[in-house]
Short mmCIF file of C-alpha atoms in Angstrom, two decimals:
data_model
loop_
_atom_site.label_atom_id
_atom_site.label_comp_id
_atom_site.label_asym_id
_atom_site.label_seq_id
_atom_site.Cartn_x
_atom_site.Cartn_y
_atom_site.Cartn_z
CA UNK A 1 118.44 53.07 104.67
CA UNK A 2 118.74 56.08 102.63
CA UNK A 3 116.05 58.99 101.94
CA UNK A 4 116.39 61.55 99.18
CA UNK A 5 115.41 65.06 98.67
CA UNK A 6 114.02 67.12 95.51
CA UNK A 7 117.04 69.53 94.41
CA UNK A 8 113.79 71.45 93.92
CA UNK A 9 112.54 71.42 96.73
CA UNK A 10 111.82 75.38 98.04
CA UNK A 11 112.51 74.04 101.74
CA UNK A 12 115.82 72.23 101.63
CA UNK A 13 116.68 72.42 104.77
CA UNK A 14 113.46 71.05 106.33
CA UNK A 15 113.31 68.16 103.64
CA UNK A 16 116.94 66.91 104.64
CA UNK A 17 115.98 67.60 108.07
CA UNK A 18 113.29 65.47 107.33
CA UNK A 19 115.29 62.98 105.17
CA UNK A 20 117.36 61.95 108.20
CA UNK A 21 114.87 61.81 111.02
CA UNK A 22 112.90 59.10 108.96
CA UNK A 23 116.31 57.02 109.23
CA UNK A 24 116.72 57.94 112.89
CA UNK A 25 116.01 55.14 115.85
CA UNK A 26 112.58 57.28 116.28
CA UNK A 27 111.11 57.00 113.31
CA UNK A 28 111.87 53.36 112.68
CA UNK A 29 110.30 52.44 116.16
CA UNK A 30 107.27 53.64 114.55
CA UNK A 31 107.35 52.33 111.57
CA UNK A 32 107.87 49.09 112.80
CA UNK A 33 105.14 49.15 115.59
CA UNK A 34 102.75 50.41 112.89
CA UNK A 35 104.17 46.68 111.41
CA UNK A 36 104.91 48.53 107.86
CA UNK A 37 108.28 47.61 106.95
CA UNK A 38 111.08 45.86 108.72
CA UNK A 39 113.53 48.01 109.21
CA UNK A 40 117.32 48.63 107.81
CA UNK A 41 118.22 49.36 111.43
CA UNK A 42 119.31 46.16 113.25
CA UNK A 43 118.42 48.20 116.39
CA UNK A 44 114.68 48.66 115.09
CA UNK A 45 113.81 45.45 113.44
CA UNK A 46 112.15 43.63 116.45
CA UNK A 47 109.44 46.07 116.89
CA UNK A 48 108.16 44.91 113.21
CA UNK A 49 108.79 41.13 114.63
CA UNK A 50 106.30 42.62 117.40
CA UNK A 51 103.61 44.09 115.23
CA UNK A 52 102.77 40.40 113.88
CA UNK A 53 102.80 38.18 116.55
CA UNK A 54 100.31 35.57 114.78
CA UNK A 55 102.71 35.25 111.90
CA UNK A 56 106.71 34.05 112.46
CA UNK A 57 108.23 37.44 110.94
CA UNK A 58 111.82 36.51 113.18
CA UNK A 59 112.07 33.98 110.02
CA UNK A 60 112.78 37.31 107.79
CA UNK A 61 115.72 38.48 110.44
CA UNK A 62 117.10 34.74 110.64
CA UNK A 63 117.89 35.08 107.38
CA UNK A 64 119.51 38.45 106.86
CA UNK A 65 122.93 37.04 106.32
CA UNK A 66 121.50 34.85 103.29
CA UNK A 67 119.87 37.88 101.41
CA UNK A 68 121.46 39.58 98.65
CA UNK A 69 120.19 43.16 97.34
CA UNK A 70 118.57 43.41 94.23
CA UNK A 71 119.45 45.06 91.39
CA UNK A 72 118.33 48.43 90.49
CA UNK A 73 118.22 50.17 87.58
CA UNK A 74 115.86 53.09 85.55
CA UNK A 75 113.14 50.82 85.21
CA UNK A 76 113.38 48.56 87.68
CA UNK A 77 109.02 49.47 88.48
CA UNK A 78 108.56 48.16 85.28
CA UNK A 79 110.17 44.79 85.36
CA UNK A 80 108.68 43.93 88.43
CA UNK A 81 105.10 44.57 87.37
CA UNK A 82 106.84 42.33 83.99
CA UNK A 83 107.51 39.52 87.26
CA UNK A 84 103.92 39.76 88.46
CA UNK A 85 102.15 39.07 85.38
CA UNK A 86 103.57 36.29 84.39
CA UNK A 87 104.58 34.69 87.89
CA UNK A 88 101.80 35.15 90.08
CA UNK A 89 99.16 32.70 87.89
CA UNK A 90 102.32 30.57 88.19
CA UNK A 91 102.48 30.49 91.49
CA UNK A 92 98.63 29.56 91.84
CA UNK A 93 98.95 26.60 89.39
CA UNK A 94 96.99 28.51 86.33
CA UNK A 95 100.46 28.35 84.53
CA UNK A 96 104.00 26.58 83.84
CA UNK A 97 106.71 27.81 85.58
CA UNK A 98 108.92 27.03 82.94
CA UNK A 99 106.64 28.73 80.20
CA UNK A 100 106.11 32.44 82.83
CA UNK A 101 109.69 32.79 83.40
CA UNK A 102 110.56 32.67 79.26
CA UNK A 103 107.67 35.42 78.76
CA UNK A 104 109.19 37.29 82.00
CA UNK A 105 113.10 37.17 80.18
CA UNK A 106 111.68 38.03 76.26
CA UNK A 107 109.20 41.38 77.77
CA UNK A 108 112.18 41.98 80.50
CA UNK A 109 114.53 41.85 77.55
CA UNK A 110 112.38 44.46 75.21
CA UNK A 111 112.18 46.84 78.30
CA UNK A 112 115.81 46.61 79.13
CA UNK A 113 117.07 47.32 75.03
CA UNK A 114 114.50 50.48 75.28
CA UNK A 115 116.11 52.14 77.86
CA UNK A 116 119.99 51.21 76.50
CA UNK A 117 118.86 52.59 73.42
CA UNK A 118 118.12 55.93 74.96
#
């Protein structure tokens, strides 16, 4: 789990100071209490398991070793907001799945030639 700071920033110190503790044991215990995000830390992910005892969240940490990152890039906002339009009204029957993920590659495709042409 990384944090970044603003090479702008007029309080560098405090903003990496900052930075760090939101990685740190402390923090992620209460993140994962408040049940936001599971954490990066192995040593912090069972409190988000915890925070939603009605729902089987150990499923998500069963899994870790079968999860691969996901690319990143410039726009990488963009082309998931790309993903949502066209696969959500997949995934509740209002469209083909075959026919969403052709108009997700061709808009995908547009975005990704704008920003290589730049």
């Amino acid at each position: 789990m990384r944090f970044s700071v603003s090479a702008n920033t007029k309080h560098p110190e405090e903003a990496t100071d900052f930075a760090l503790w939101l990685g740190s044991e402390e923090a992620q215990k209460i993140n994962g209490e408040a049940g936001v995000c599971i954490s990066a830390r192995n040593d912090c992910q069972q409190y988000f398991v915890d925070a939603h005892e009605s729902l089987n969240c150990q499923i998500f940490l069963d899994n870790v070793a079968n999860a691969e990152l996901l690319p990143h890039c410039k726009i990488t906002s963009q082309l998931s907001q790309v993903e949502k339009k066209y696969l959500e009204p997949a995934w509740k029957g209002e469209t083909k799945l075959a026919d969403a993920c052709k108009s997700v590659a061709e808009e995908q495709n547009k975005l990704l030639e704008e920003m290589n042409a730049k």
